[in-house]
Coordinates of C-alpha atoms and ligand atoms in Angstrom, one line a residue:
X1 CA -4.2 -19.9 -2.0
X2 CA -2.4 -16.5 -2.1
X3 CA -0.8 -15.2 -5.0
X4 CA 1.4 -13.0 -7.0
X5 CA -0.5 -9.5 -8.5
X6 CA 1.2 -6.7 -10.5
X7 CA 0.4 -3.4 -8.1
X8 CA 0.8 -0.4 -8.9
X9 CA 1.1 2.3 -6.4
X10 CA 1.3 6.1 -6.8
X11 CA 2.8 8.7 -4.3
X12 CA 5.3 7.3 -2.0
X13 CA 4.7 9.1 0.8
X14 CA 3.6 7.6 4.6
X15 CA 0.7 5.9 2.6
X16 CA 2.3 5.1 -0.4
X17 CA 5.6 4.0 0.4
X18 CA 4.1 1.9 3.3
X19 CA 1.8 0.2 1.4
X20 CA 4.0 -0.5 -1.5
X21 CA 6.4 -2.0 1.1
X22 CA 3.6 -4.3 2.5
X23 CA 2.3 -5.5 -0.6
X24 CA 5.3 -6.6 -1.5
X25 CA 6.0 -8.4 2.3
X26 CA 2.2 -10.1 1.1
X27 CA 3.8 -11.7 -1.6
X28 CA 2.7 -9.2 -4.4
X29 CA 5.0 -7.1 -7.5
X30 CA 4.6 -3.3 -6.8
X31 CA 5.4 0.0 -8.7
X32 CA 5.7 2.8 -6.8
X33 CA 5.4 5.8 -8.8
X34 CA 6.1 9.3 -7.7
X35 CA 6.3 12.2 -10.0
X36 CA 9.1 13.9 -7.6
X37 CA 12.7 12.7 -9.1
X38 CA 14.6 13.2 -6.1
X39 CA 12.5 10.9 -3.7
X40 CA 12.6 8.2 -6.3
X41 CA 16.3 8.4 -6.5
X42 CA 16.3 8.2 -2.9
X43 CA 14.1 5.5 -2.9
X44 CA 15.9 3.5 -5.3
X45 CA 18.9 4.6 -3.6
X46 CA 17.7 2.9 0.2
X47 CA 16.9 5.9 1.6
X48 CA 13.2 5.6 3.2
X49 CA 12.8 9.7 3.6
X50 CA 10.2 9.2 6.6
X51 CA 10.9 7.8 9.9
X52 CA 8.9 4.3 10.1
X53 CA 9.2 1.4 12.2
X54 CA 10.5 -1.3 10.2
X55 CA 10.1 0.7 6.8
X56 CA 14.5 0.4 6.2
X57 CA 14.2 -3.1 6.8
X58 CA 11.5 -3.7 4.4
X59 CA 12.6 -1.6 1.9
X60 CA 16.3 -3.0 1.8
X61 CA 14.8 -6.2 1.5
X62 CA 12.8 -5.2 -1.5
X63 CA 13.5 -2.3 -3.0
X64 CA 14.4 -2.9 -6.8
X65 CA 13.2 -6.3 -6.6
X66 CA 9.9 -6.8 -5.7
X67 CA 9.2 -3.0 -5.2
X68 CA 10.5 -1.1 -8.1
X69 CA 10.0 2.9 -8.0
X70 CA 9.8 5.2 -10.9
X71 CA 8.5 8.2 -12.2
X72 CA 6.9 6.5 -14.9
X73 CA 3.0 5.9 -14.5
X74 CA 2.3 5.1 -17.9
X75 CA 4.4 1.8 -17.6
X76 CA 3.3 1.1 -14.3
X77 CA -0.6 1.4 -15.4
X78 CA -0.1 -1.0 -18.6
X79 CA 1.7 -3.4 -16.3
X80 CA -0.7 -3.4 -13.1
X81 CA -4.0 -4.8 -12.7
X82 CA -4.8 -2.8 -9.8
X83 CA -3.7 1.2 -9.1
X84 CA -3.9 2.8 -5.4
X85 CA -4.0 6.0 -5.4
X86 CA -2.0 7.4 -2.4
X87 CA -1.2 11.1 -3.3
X88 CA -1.8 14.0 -0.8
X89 CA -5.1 15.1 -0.1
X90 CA -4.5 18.6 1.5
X91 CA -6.8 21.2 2.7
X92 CA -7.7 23.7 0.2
X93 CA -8.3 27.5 0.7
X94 CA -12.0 27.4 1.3
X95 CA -11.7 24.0 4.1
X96 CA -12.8 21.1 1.4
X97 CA -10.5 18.8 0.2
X98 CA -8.0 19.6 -2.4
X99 CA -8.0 16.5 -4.9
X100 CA -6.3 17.7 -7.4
X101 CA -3.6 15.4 -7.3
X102 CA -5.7 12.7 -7.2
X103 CA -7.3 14.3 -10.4
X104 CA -4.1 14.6 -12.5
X105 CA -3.0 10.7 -11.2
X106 CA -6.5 10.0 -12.7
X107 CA -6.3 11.6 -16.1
X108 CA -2.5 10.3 -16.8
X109 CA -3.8 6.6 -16.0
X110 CA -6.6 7.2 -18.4
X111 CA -4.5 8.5 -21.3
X112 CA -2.3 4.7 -20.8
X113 CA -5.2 2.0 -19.9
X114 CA -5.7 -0.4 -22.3
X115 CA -7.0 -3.7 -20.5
X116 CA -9.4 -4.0 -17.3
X117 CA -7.7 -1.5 -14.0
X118 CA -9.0 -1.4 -11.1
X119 CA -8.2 2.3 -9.5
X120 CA -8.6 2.7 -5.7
X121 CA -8.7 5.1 -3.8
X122 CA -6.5 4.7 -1.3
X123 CA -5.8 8.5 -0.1
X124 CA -8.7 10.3 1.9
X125 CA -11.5 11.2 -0.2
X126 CA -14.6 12.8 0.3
X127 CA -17.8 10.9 -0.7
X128 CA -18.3 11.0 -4.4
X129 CA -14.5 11.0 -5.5
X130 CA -14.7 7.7 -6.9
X131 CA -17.6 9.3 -9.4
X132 CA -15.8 12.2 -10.0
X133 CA -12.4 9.8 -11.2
X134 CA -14.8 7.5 -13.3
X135 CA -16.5 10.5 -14.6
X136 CA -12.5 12.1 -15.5
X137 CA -11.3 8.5 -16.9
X138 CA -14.5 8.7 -19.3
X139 CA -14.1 12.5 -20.2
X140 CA -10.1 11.2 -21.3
X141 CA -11.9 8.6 -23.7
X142 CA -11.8 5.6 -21.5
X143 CA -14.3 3.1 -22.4
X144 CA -16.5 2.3 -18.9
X145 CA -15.6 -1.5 -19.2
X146 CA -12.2 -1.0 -19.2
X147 CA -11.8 -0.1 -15.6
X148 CA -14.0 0.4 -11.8
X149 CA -13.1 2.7 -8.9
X150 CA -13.1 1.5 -5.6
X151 CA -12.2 2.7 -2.3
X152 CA -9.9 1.5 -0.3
X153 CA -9.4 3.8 2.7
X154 CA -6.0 3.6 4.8
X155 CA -6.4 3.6 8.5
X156 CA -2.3 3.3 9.2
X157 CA -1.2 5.6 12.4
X158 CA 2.2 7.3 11.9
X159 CA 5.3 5.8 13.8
X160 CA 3.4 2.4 13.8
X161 CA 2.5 2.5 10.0
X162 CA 4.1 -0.8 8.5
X163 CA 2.8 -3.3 11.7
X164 CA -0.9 -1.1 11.5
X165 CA -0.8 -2.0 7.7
X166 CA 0.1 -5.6 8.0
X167 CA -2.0 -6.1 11.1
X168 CA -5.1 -4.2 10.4
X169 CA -8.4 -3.3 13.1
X170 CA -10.2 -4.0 9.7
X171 CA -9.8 -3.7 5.6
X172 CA -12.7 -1.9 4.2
X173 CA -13.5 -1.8 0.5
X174 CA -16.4 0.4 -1.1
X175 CA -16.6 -1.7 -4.6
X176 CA -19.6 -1.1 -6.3
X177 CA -18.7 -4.2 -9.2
X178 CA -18.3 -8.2 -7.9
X179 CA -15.3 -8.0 -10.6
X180 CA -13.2 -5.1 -8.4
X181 CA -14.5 -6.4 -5.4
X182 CA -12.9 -10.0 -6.0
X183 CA -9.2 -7.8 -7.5
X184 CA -9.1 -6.4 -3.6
X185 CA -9.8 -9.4 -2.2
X186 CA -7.1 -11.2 -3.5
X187 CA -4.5 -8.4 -3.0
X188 CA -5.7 -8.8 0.6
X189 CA -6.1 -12.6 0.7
X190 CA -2.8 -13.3 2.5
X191 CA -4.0 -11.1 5.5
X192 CA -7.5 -12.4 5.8
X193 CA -6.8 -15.5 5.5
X194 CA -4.5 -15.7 8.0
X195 CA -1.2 -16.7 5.7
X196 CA 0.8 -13.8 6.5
X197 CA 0.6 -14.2 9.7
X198 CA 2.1 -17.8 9.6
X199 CA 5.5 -17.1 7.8
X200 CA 8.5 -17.1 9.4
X201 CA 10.0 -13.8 9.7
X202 CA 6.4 -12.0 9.0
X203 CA 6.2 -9.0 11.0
X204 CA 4.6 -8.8 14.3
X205 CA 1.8 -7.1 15.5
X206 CA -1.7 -7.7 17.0
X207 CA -3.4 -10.4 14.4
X208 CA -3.1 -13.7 13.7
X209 CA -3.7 -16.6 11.7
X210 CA -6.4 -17.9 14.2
X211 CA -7.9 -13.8 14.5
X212 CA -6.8 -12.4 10.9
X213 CA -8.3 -9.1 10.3
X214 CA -11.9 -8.7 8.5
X215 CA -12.1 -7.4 5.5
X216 CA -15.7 -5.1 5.1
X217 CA -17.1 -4.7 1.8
X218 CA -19.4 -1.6 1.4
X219 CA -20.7 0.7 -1.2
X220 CA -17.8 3.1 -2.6
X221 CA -19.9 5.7 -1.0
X222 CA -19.7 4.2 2.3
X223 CA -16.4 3.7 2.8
X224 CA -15.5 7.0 1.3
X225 CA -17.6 8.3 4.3
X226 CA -16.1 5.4 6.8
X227 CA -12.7 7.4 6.5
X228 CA -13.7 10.6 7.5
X229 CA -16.5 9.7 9.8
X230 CA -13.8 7.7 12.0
X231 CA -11.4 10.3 11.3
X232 CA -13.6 13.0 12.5
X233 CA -14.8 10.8 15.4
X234 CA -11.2 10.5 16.8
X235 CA -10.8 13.8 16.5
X236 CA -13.8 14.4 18.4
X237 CA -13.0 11.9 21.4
X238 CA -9.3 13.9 21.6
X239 CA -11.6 17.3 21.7
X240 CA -14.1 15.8 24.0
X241 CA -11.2 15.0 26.9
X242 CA -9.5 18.5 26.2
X243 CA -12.8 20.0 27.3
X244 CA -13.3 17.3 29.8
X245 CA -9.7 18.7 31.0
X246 CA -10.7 22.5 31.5
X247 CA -13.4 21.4 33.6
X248 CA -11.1 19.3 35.8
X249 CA -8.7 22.3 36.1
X250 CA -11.4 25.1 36.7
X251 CA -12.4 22.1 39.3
X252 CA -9.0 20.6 40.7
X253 CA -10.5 17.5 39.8
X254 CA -8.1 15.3 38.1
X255 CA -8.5 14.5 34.0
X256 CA -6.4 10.9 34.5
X257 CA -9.2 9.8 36.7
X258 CA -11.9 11.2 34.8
X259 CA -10.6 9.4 31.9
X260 CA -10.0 6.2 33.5
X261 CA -13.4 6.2 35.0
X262 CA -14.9 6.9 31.4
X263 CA -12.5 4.4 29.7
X264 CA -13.3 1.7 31.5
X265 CA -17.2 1.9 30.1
X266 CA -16.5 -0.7 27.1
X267 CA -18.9 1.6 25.4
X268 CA -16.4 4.4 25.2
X269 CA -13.4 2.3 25.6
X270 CA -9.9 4.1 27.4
X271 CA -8.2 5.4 23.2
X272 CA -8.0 8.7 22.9
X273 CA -8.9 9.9 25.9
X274 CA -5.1 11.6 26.6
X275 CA -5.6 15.1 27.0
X276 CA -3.2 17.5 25.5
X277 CA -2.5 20.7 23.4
X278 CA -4.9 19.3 20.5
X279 CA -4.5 17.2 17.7
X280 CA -2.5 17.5 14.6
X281 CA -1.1 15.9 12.0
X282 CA -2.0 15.8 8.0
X283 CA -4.9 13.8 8.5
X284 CA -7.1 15.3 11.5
X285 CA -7.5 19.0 10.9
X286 CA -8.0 18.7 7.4
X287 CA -10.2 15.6 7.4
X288 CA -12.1 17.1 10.2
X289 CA -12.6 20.3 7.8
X290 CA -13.2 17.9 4.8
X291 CA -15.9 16.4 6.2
X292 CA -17.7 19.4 7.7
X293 CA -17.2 20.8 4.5
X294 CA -19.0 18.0 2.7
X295 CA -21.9 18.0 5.5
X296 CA -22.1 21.8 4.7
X297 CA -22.2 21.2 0.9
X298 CA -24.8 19.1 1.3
X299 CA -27.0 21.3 3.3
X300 CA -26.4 18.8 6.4
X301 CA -26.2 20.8 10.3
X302 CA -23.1 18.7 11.4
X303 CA -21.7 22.1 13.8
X304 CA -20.4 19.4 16.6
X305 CA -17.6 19.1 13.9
X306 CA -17.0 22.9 13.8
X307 CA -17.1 23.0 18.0
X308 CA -14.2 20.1 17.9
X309 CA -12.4 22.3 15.6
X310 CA -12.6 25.3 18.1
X311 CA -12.3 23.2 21.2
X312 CA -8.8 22.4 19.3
X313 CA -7.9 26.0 18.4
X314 CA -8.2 27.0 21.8
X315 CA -6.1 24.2 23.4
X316 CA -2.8 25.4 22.2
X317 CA -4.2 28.9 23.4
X318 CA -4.5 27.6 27.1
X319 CA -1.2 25.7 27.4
X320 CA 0.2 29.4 26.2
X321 CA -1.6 30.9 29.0
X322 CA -0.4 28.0 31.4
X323 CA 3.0 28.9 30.5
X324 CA 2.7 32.3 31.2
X325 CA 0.9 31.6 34.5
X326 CA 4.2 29.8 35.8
X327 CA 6.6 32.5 34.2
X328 CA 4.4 35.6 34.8
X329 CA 6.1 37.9 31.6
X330 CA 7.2 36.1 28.7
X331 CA 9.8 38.2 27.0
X332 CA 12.9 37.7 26.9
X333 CA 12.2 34.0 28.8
X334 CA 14.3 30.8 27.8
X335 CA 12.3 27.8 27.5
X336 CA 13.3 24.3 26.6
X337 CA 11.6 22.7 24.4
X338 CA 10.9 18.9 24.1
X339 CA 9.0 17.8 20.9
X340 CA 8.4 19.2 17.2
X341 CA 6.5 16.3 15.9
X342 CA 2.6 16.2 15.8
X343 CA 2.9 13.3 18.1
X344 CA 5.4 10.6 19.0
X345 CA 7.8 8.5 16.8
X346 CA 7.2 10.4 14.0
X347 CA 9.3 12.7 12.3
X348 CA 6.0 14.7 10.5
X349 CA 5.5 18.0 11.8
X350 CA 2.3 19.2 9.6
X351 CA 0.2 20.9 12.1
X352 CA 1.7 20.4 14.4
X353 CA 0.6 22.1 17.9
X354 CA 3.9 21.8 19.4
X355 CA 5.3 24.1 16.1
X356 CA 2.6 26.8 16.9
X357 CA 3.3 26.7 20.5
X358 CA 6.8 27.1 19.8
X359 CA 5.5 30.1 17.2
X360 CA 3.3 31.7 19.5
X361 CA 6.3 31.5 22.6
X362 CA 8.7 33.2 20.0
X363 CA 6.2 36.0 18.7
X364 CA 5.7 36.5 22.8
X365 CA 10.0 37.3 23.0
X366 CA 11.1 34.1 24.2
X367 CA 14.0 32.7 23.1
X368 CA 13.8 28.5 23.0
X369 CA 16.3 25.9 22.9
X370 CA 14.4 22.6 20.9
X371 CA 14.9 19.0 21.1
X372 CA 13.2 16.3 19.3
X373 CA 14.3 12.9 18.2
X374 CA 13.2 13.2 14.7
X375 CA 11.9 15.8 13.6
X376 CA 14.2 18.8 14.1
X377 CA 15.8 18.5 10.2
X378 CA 12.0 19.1 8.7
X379 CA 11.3 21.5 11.4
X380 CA 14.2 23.6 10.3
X381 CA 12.5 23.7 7.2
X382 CA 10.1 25.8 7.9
X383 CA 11.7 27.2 11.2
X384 CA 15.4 27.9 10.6
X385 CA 17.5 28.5 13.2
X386 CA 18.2 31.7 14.3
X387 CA 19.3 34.1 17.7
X388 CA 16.0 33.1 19.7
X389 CA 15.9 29.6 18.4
X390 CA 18.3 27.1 18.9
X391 CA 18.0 23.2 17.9
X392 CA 20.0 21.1 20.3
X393 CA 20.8 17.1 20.4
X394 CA 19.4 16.2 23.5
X395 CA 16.7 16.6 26.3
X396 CA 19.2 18.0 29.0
X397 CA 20.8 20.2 26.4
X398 CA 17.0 22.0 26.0
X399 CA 16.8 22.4 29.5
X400 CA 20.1 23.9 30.0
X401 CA 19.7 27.3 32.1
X402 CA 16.1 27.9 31.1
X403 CA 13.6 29.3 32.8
X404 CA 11.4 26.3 32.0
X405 CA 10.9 22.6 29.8
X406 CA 7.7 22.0 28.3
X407 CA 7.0 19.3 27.0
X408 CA 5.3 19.4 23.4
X409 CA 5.2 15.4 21.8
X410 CA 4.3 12.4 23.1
X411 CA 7.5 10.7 22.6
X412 CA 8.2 7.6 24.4
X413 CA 12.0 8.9 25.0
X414 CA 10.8 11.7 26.6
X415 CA 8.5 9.8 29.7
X416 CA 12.0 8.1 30.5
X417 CA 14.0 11.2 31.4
X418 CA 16.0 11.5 34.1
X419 CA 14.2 14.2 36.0
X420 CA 17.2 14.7 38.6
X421 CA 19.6 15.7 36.0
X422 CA 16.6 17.7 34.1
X423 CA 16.5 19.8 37.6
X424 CA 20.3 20.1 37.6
X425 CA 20.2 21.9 33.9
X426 CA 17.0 24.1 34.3
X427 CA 17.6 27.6 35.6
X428 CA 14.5 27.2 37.5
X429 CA 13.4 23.6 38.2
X430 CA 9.7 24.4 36.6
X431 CA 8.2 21.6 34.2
X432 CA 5.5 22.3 31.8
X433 CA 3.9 19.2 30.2
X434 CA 1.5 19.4 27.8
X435 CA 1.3 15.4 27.4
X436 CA 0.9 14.4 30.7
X437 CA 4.1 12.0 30.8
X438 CA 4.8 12.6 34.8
X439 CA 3.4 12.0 37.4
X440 CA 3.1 15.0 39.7
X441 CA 3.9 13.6 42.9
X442 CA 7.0 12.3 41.8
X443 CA 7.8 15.9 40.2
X444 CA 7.4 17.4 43.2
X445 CA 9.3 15.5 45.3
X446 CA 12.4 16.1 43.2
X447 CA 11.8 19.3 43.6
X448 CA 9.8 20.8 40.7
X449 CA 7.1 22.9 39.9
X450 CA 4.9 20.7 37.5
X451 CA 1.7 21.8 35.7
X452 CA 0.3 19.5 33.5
X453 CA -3.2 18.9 31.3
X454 CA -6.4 18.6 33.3
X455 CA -4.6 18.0 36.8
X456 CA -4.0 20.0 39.8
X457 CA -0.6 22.2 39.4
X458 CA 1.6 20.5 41.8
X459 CA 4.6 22.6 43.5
X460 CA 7.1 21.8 45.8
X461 CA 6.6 22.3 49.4
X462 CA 7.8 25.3 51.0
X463 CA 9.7 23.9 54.2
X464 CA 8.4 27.0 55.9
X465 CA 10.1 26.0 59.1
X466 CA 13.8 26.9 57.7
X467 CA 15.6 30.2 58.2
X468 CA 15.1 32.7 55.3
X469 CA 18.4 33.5 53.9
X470 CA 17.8 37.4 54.7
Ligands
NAD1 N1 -0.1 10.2 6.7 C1 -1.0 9.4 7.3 O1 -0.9 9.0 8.5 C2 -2.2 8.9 6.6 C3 -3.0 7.9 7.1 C4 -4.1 7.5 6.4 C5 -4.5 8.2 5.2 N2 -3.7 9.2 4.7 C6 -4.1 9.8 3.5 O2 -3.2 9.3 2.4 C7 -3.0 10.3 1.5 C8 -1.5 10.5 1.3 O3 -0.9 10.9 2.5 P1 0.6 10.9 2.8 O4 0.8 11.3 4.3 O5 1.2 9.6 2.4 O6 1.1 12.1 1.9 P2 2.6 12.5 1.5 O7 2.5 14.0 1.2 O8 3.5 12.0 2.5 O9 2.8 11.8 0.1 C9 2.2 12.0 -1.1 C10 3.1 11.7 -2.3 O10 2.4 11.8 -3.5 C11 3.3 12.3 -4.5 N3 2.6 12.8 -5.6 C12 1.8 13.9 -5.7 N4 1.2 14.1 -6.9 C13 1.7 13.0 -7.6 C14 1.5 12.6 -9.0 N5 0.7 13.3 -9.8 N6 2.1 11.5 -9.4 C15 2.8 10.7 -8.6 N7 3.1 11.1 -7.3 C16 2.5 12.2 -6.8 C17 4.1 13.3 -3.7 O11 5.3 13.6 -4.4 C18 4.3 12.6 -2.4 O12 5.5 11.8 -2.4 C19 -3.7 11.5 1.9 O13 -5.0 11.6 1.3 C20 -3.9 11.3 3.4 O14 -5.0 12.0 4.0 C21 -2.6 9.6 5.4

């Protein structure tokens, strides 16, 4: 039988906010504490801040009820019985993992425990964080009984975050005490048992109550290094095809059917085999360095994971030099742009490749129109408008009079165009796509010059039968 537990959860960002909204969906009483005032307010206010699938329908149906948000940890800590962790992670100076925040969440907890807490780690850690918090809860005087660390790694994609949380691949816990161990799971008991799955109204996705999703229990070692070893894995599969890609280009081979024929070998399986202009996000490239930086730490050769790095570097480097291939000079060039985001459906733009494309085009002199469905507000954060770049509201407005579109994000909006009208804006009818989203025959026979990832560059036939207008 499911029930009711008092959750606390700190940072609400894509993690925390996420989970805080699905624990409550499960059944359960949350906290969500953030030490930033303004996205509290917000929160409190209905305003979800990230763009989520589902997350403004979840939190409008719980927000101040069964999720209440505060800046408070202190309460939340003496009210909860269990405390995720979900503050950022990022990439410090020297590559490792900055866990500072996850440090200072630590020490305030310990300075307001006064029963038994169970603290998880539900950010990305590298192995031996959950030491490292036991060892700062006891430094701030909290006795060792009155708490465990466990590790709760989140495996949530962007732009699909609330049905990958509900409807997890699998729930790993690293618990190294029976008494934590049973705290997770009961928090999870409504998912593994099926339960969730059964209500009316619960939200859909690829479980159910007759395949509910496993939950693995490890060491807290282990599933500190499950998190970045899949993390890094991914990575390396999306490096793998890039490479995979040059060779088909330097070949005229064809990277779909390369990655079709390997995909189909259940072994490798066809995810993350899409070429592209590399992986970003928050999580890859710094989990990606995390780890390496861990391996190196502990005197382990794991270079593969420096080669996937530079595989990735140069990616965005060669879809730079495609572009110029079709333009020939770049200055002073106009180029649409389609896509700010790291990938599709999200409105997150850290490292993102189609940013440092869009850097690189404007350091070369071009001037660029941009479009993306989500993300141009934080873009403009960091990229404000100015004489060589424009933000505009749709695709056709990007490719008005330029010299050429290129396609930057995955969005699904953007494999739906409608490539006639596309032709009609663009000064010259030349399409760069760095997602693969078209086919090329069809570009070509409305008439454009297409050059994608990993596939032959497809122009339109010359009809050299027809009088030349000299
Ligand atoms: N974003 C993803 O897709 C994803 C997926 C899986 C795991 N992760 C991991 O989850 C963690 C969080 O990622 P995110 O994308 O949600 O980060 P985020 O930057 O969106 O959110 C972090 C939040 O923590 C808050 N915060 C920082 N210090 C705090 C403190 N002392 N007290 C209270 N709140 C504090 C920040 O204000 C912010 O709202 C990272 O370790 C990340 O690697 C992220």
């Amino acid at each position: 039988m499911s029930e009711n537990i008092k959750i606390a959860v700190v940072g609400s960002g894509y993690v925390g906010l996420v989970a805080a909204v699905c624990f409550a969906e499960m059944g359960h009483d949350v906290i969500c504490v953030d030490n930033d005032e303004r996205k509290v307010a917000a929160l409190q206010g209905g305003d979800s801040l990230i763009h989520e699938d589902s997350l403004p329908e979840l939190l409008e149906k719980y927000r101040n009820t069964k999720v209440r948000f505060m800046t408070d940890l202190a309460e939340a800590t003496r009210e909860c019985e269990a405390i995720f962790i979900a503050v950022g992670t990022p990439q410090s100076e020297a590559g490792d993992a900055d866990l500072s925040y996850v440090e200072a969440v630590a020490c305030e907890i310990a300075r307001s425990i006064t029963s038994y807490k169970v603290i998880v780690e539900k950010s990305t850690v590298p192995v031996y964080t959950n030491e490292w918090v036991t060892r700062s809860m006891e430094r701030n005087g909290v006795a060792r009984q009155l708490f465990d660390v466990v590790s709760n790694p989140e495996f949530l994609r962007e732009g699909t975050a609330v049905s990958d949380f509900l409807h997890p691949d699998r729930i790993v816990v690293g618990a190294d005490s029976e008494r934590a161990a049973a705290v997770l799971r009961r928090i999870y008991l409504p998912l593994t048992s099926g339960d969730y799955y059964e209500r009316s109204g619960s939200i859909a996705g690829s479980c159910n109550v007759a395949d509910p999703p496993p939950l693995l229990l490890t060491s807290t070692k282990s599933a500190e290094i499950i998190k970045h070893a899949s993390n890094a894995f991914l990575a390396l599969k999306i490096s793998f095809i890039n490479a995979v890609s040059n060779l088909c280009e330097a070949t005229d081979a064809n990277v779909e059917q390369v990655a079709r024929g390997m995909g189909l070998d259940s072994r490798i399986g066809p995810k993350f085999l899409r070429p592209g202009i590399g992986y970003g996000g928050s999580c890859f490239p710094k989990d990606v360095a995390a780890f390496r930086s861990v391996a190196e730490q502990l005197g382990i050769d794991f270079n593969l994971l420096t080669e996937v790095e530079k595989i990735n570097g140069q990616q965005k480097k060669r879809f730079l030099n495609k572009v110029r291939s079709a333009l020939w000079t770049l200055r002073g060039k106009r180029i649409g742009v389609l896509g700010l985001a790291f990938k599709g459906e999200t409105d997150d733009i850290r490292e993102s490749p189609a940013i440092d494309v869009v850097e690189m085009l404007l350091a070369e002199g071009c001037s660029i129109a941009a479009y993306d469905p989500a993300a141009i507000a934080r873009t403009q954060e960091v990229l404000p408008a100015a004489s060589n770049l424009r933000y505009v509201t749709d695709a056709y407005a990007a490719a008005e009079d330029a010299d050429a579109l290129l396609i930057l994000t995955d969005w699904a909006e953007f494999s739906n165009l409608d490539i006639d009208r596309l032709n009609q804006a663009l000064r010259y009818p030349i399409v760069i796509d760095g997602r693969n989203l078209y086919d090329p025959d069809t570009m070509v026979k409305h008439g454009f010059t297409y050059l994608s990832i990993g596939r032959p560059a497809a122009y339109p036939v010359r009809d050299l039968t027809a009088p030349s207008a000299s």
